[in-house]
Amino acid sequence: MTNVIACIDGSKAMLSVCDASAWAALRLDAPVILLHVLDKSSYLTGFNLSGSIGLGTREHLLAEMVDLDERRSKLALEQGKYMLQDASAHIIKQSPVVVETLQRHGDLVETLLEQEPNARLVVIGRQGEQHQEQTKAIGSHLESVIRTLKQPILVVMAEFEAPKRFMIAYDGSDTAKKVINRVISSPLLKGLECHLVIVSSNQSQEEAGLASVAASLTEADFNVVTAVCQGEVQTALEVYQQENHIDLMVMGAYGHSRIREFFVGSNTTRMISKSHIPLLLLR
């Protein structure tokens, strides 16, 4: 588990993915692997004329369609090559990290699964190339990536700035404790201000529970701020994030408690689609 894998395409988020990957690679002392996956559905014609031959359709039309697909495939490969070169140059220009490029035909999720054994972090944009004009939409592959991979995933928006403070949505569950342990054991967020936030109506009880967790983070050299918020989970977290200028949200991806239920299934999609800041998803 040594690489930061940056998933890029022709979307507006490409440079943001590059910037976030460069930031993470420096902190993790890891190389960046720029990954571009060529999905045939994005550049092939999609016409199937094989069943029409002999029913009035000229065979030369099928041959021309096959030739067109071959040319489109070559063009997509060439375009991807230049895209990777530009992305690599962008990272090297701003950061002294090792950058490698990888281009594959196939499915993004399957390709990431193949690369996951050597991945320390996966960085991906919220919108892919086909959804970049829909500012509140998420990419067609993103939810599958989040559900499938076990390694941390950093979801970025159209622009990225190195975070100064991050927020952990905590609920005292085993999953939340694992998130704390992963944050403590990784150099990724060291030195950043940590906001440990729980949404509950029982302020005094929750403050006592947060104290021991905050002590563990403080012992690991984090500057910790704790807060107990009231109200509906999503609204409370959004308000806290805005009022305290939080740059990054850290959360567990799946589970069953109140906060974790909020981050499952359609709720995960809603949180990602509404967020204005990057999200670090931990399993």
GROMACS .gro file of N, CA and C in nm, residues 78-149:
model
  216
   78GLU      N    1  -0.506   0.814  -2.781
   78GLU     CA    2  -0.412   0.924  -2.800
   78GLU      C    3  -0.448   1.043  -2.710
   79GLN      N    4  -0.577   1.074  -2.703
   79GLN     CA    5  -0.622   1.184  -2.617
   79GLN      C    6  -0.587   1.156  -2.471
   80GLY      N    7  -0.609   1.032  -2.429
   80GLY     CA    8  -0.576   0.993  -2.292
   80GLY      C    9  -0.428   1.006  -2.263
   81LYS      N   10  -0.346   0.972  -2.362
   81LYS     CA   11  -0.200   0.984  -2.346
   81LYS      C   12  -0.160   1.129  -2.320
   82TYR      N   13  -0.214   1.222  -2.400
   82TYR     CA   14  -0.182   1.363  -2.382
   82TYR      C   15  -0.238   1.416  -2.250
   83MET      N   16  -0.356   1.368  -2.212
   83MET     CA   17  -0.416   1.409  -2.085
   83MET      C   18  -0.327   1.370  -1.968
   84LEU      N   19  -0.275   1.249  -1.971
   84LEU     CA   20  -0.186   1.202  -1.865
   84LEU      C   21  -0.057   1.282  -1.862
   85GLN      N   22  -0.006   1.316  -1.980
   85GLN     CA   23   0.116   1.397  -1.987
   85GLN      C   24   0.094   1.535  -1.926
   86ASP      N   25  -0.019   1.597  -1.959
   86ASP     CA   26  -0.050   1.730  -1.905
   86ASP      C   27  -0.069   1.724  -1.753
   87ALA      N   28  -0.139   1.621  -1.706
   87ALA     CA   29  -0.163   1.607  -1.562
   87ALA      C   30  -0.032   1.584  -1.487
   88SER      N   31   0.054   1.502  -1.545
   88SER     CA   32   0.184   1.475  -1.483
   88SER      C   33   0.268   1.603  -1.475
   89ALA      N   34   0.270   1.679  -1.583
   89ALA     CA   35   0.346   1.805  -1.585
   89ALA      C   36   0.291   1.903  -1.482
   90HIS      N   37   0.159   1.907  -1.467
   90HIS     CA   38   0.095   1.998  -1.370
   90HIS      C   39   0.140   1.965  -1.228
   91ILE      N   40   0.145   1.836  -1.194
   91ILE     CA   41   0.185   1.797  -1.059
   91ILE      C   42   0.333   1.824  -1.035
   92ILE      N   43   0.416   1.783  -1.131
   92ILE     CA   44   0.561   1.798  -1.115
   92ILE      C   45   0.600   1.945  -1.103
   93LYS      N   46   0.527   2.031  -1.172
   93LYS     CA   47   0.557   2.175  -1.168
   93LYS      C   48   0.539   2.233  -1.029
   94GLN      N   49   0.442   2.180  -0.954
   94GLN     CA   50   0.410   2.240  -0.824
   94GLN      C   51   0.458   2.160  -0.705
   95SER      N   52   0.499   2.034  -0.726
   95SER     CA   53   0.529   1.949  -0.611
   95SER      C   54   0.641   1.850  -0.643
   96PRO      N   55   0.737   1.832  -0.552
   96PRO     CA   56   0.848   1.739  -0.575
   96PRO      C   57   0.811   1.595  -0.544
   97VAL      N   58   0.713   1.542  -0.613
   97VAL     CA   59   0.671   1.404  -0.591
   97VAL      C   60   0.696   1.322  -0.717
   98VAL      N   61   0.707   1.192  -0.698
   98VAL     CA   62   0.724   1.100  -0.810
   98VAL      C   63   0.588   1.076  -0.874
   99VAL      N   64   0.580   1.088  -1.005
   99VAL     CA   65   0.454   1.070  -1.077
   99VAL      C   66   0.470   0.963  -1.184
  100GLU      N   67   0.379   0.868  -1.185
  100GLU     CA   68   0.373   0.766  -1.289
  100GLU      C   69   0.235   0.773  -1.354
  101THR      N   70   0.226   0.725  -1.478
  101THR     CA   71   0.098   0.728  -1.548
  101THR      C   72   0.056   0.587  -1.587
  102LEU      N   73  -0.074   0.567  -1.590
  102LEU     CA   74  -0.129   0.435  -1.623
  102LEU      C   75  -0.259   0.455  -1.699
  103GLN      N   76  -0.268   0.397  -1.818
  103GLN     CA   77  -0.390   0.403  -1.899
  103GLN      C   78  -0.438   0.262  -1.929
  104ARG      N   79  -0.566   0.240  -1.907
  104ARG     CA   80  -0.623   0.107  -1.925
  104ARG      C   81  -0.756   0.115  -2.000
  105HIS      N   82  -0.784   0.013  -2.079
  105HIS     CA   83  -0.918  -0.007  -2.135
  105HIS      C   84  -0.999  -0.086  -2.034
  106GLY      N   85  -1.126  -0.052  -2.019
  106GLY     CA   86  -1.210  -0.133  -1.931
  106GLY      C   87  -1.298  -0.051  -1.840
  107ASP      N   88  -1.325  -0.107  -1.722
  107ASP     CA   89  -1.415  -0.048  -1.623
  107ASP      C   90  -1.334   0.013  -1.509
  108LEU      N   91  -1.373   0.132  -1.465
  108LEU     CA   92  -1.298   0.202  -1.361
  108LEU      C   93  -1.293   0.122  -1.231
  109VAL      N   94  -1.407   0.071  -1.186
  109VAL     CA   95  -1.411  -0.001  -1.059
  109VAL      C   96  -1.323  -0.125  -1.064
  110GLU      N   97  -1.333  -0.202  -1.172
  110GLU     CA   98  -1.251  -0.322  -1.185
  110GLU      C   99  -1.102  -0.288  -1.189
  111THR      N  100  -1.069  -0.180  -1.258
  111THR     CA  101  -0.928  -0.139  -1.265
  111THR      C  102  -0.877  -0.096  -1.129
  112LEU      N  103  -0.959  -0.023  -1.053
  112LEU     CA  104  -0.918   0.019  -0.920
  112LEU      C  105  -0.902  -0.100  -0.826
  113LEU      N  106  -0.987  -0.200  -0.841
  113LEU     CA  107  -0.973  -0.321  -0.760
  113LEU      C  108  -0.840  -0.390  -0.788
  114GLU      N  109  -0.798  -0.390  -0.914
  114GLU     CA  110  -0.669  -0.449  -0.949
  114GLU      C  111  -0.554  -0.371  -0.887
  115GLN      N  112  -0.569  -0.239  -0.879
  115GLN     CA  113  -0.462  -0.153  -0.828
  115GLN      C  114  -0.467  -0.137  -0.676
  116GLU      N  115  -0.578  -0.174  -0.614
  116GLU     CA  116  -0.597  -0.146  -0.472
  116GLU      C  117  -0.490  -0.204  -0.379
  117PRO      N  118  -0.437  -0.325  -0.405
  117PRO     CA  119  -0.335  -0.378  -0.314
  117PRO      C  120  -0.214  -0.286  -0.297
  118ASN      N  121  -0.187  -0.202  -0.396
  118ASN     CA  122  -0.074  -0.110  -0.388
  118ASN      C  123  -0.118   0.035  -0.363
  119ALA      N  124  -0.244   0.053  -0.324
  119ALA     CA  125  -0.298   0.188  -0.306
  119ALA      C  126  -0.303   0.225  -0.159
  120ARG      N  127  -0.258   0.343  -0.128
  120ARG     CA  128  -0.270   0.397   0.007
  120ARG      C  129  -0.388   0.493   0.016
  121LEU      N  130  -0.417   0.556  -0.097
  121LEU     CA  131  -0.528   0.652  -0.104
  121LEU      C  132  -0.573   0.661  -0.249
  122VAL      N  133  -0.703   0.670  -0.270
  122VAL     CA  134  -0.759   0.693  -0.403
  122VAL      C  135  -0.822   0.831  -0.405
  123VAL      N  136  -0.786   0.911  -0.504
  123VAL     CA  137  -0.841   1.046  -0.519
  123VAL      C  138  -0.927   1.049  -0.644
  124ILE      N  139  -1.049   1.099  -0.631
  124ILE     CA  140  -1.142   1.099  -0.743
  124ILE      C  141  -1.230   1.224  -0.737
  125GLY      N  142  -1.269   1.275  -0.852
  125GLY     CA  143  -1.356   1.392  -0.857
  125GLY      C  144  -1.501   1.354  -0.834
  126ARG      N  145  -1.578   1.448  -0.782
  126ARG     CA  146  -1.720   1.422  -0.759
  126ARG      C  147  -1.794   1.398  -0.890
  127GLN      N  148  -1.766   1.480  -0.990
  127GLN     CA  149  -1.828   1.462  -1.121
  127GLN      C  150  -1.725   1.414  -1.222
  128GLY      N  151  -1.765   1.316  -1.301
  128GLY     CA  152  -1.681   1.273  -1.411
  128GLY      C  153  -1.709   1.359  -1.533
  129GLU      N  154  -1.647   1.321  -1.644
  129GLU     CA  155  -1.658   1.400  -1.766
  129GLU      C  156  -1.801   1.413  -1.815
  130GLN      N  157  -1.881   1.307  -1.795
  130GLN     CA  158  -2.017   1.306  -1.849
  130GLN      C  159  -2.116   1.381  -1.760
  131HIS      N  160  -2.075   1.419  -1.638
  131HIS     CA  161  -2.167   1.487  -1.546
  131HIS      C  162  -2.115   1.623  -1.501
  132GLN      N  163  -2.011   1.675  -1.566
  132GLN     CA  164  -1.945   1.793  -1.514
  132GLN      C  165  -2.030   1.919  -1.520
  133GLU      N  166  -2.131   1.923  -1.605
  133GLU     CA  167  -2.217   2.041  -1.612
  133GLU      C  168  -2.327   2.037  -1.507
  134GLN      N  169  -2.344   1.922  -1.442
  134GLN     CA  170  -2.445   1.907  -1.338
  134GLN      C  171  -2.376   1.925  -1.203
  135THR      N  172  -2.379   2.046  -1.150
  135THR     CA  173  -2.296   2.080  -1.035
  135THR      C  174  -2.332   2.002  -0.909
  136LYS      N  175  -2.455   1.952  -0.900
  136LYS     CA  176  -2.495   1.878  -0.781
  136LYS      C  177  -2.500   1.727  -0.805
  137ALA      N  178  -2.464   1.685  -0.926
  137ALA     CA  179  -2.465   1.542  -0.957
  137ALA      C  180  -2.334   1.480  -0.914
  138ILE      N  181  -2.332   1.347  -0.901
  138ILE     CA  182  -2.207   1.277  -0.878
  138ILE      C  183  -2.182   1.185  -0.996
  139GLY      N  184  -2.056   1.152  -1.019
  139GLY     CA  185  -2.020   1.070  -1.133
  139GLY      C  186  -2.086   0.933  -1.127
  140SER      N  187  -2.107   0.875  -1.244
  140SER     CA  188  -2.178   0.747  -1.253
  140SER      C  189  -2.103   0.633  -1.185
  141HIS      N  190  -1.971   0.644  -1.172
  141HIS     CA  191  -1.892   0.537  -1.111
  141HIS      C  192  -1.864   0.559  -0.963
  142LEU      N  193  -1.889   0.680  -0.914
  142LEU     CA  194  -1.840   0.716  -0.781
  142LEU      C  195  -1.899   0.630  -0.670
  143GLU      N  196  -2.030   0.611  -0.670
  143GLU     CA  197  -2.090   0.532  -0.563
  143GLU      C  198  -2.040   0.389  -0.565
  144SER      N  199  -2.022   0.332  -0.685
  144SER     CA  200  -1.969   0.196  -0.696
  144SER      C  201  -1.827   0.188  -0.642
  145VAL      N  202  -1.747   0.290  -0.671
  145VAL     CA  203  -1.610   0.295  -0.619
  145VAL      C  204  -1.610   0.298  -0.467
  146ILE      N  205  -1.696   0.383  -0.409
  146ILE     CA  206  -1.701   0.396  -0.263
  146ILE      C  207  -1.746   0.266  -0.198
  147ARG      N  208  -1.844   0.201  -0.258
  147ARG     CA  209  -1.897   0.077  -0.200
  147ARG      C  210  -1.800  -0.039  -0.214
  148THR      N  211  -1.715  -0.036  -0.317
  148THR     CA  212  -1.632  -0.152  -0.350
  148THR      C  213  -1.495  -0.150  -0.283
  149LEU      N  214  -1.430  -0.034  -0.283
  149LEU     CA  215  -1.292  -0.028  -0.234
  149LEU      C  216  -1.285  -0.025  -0.082
   0.00000   0.00000   0.00000
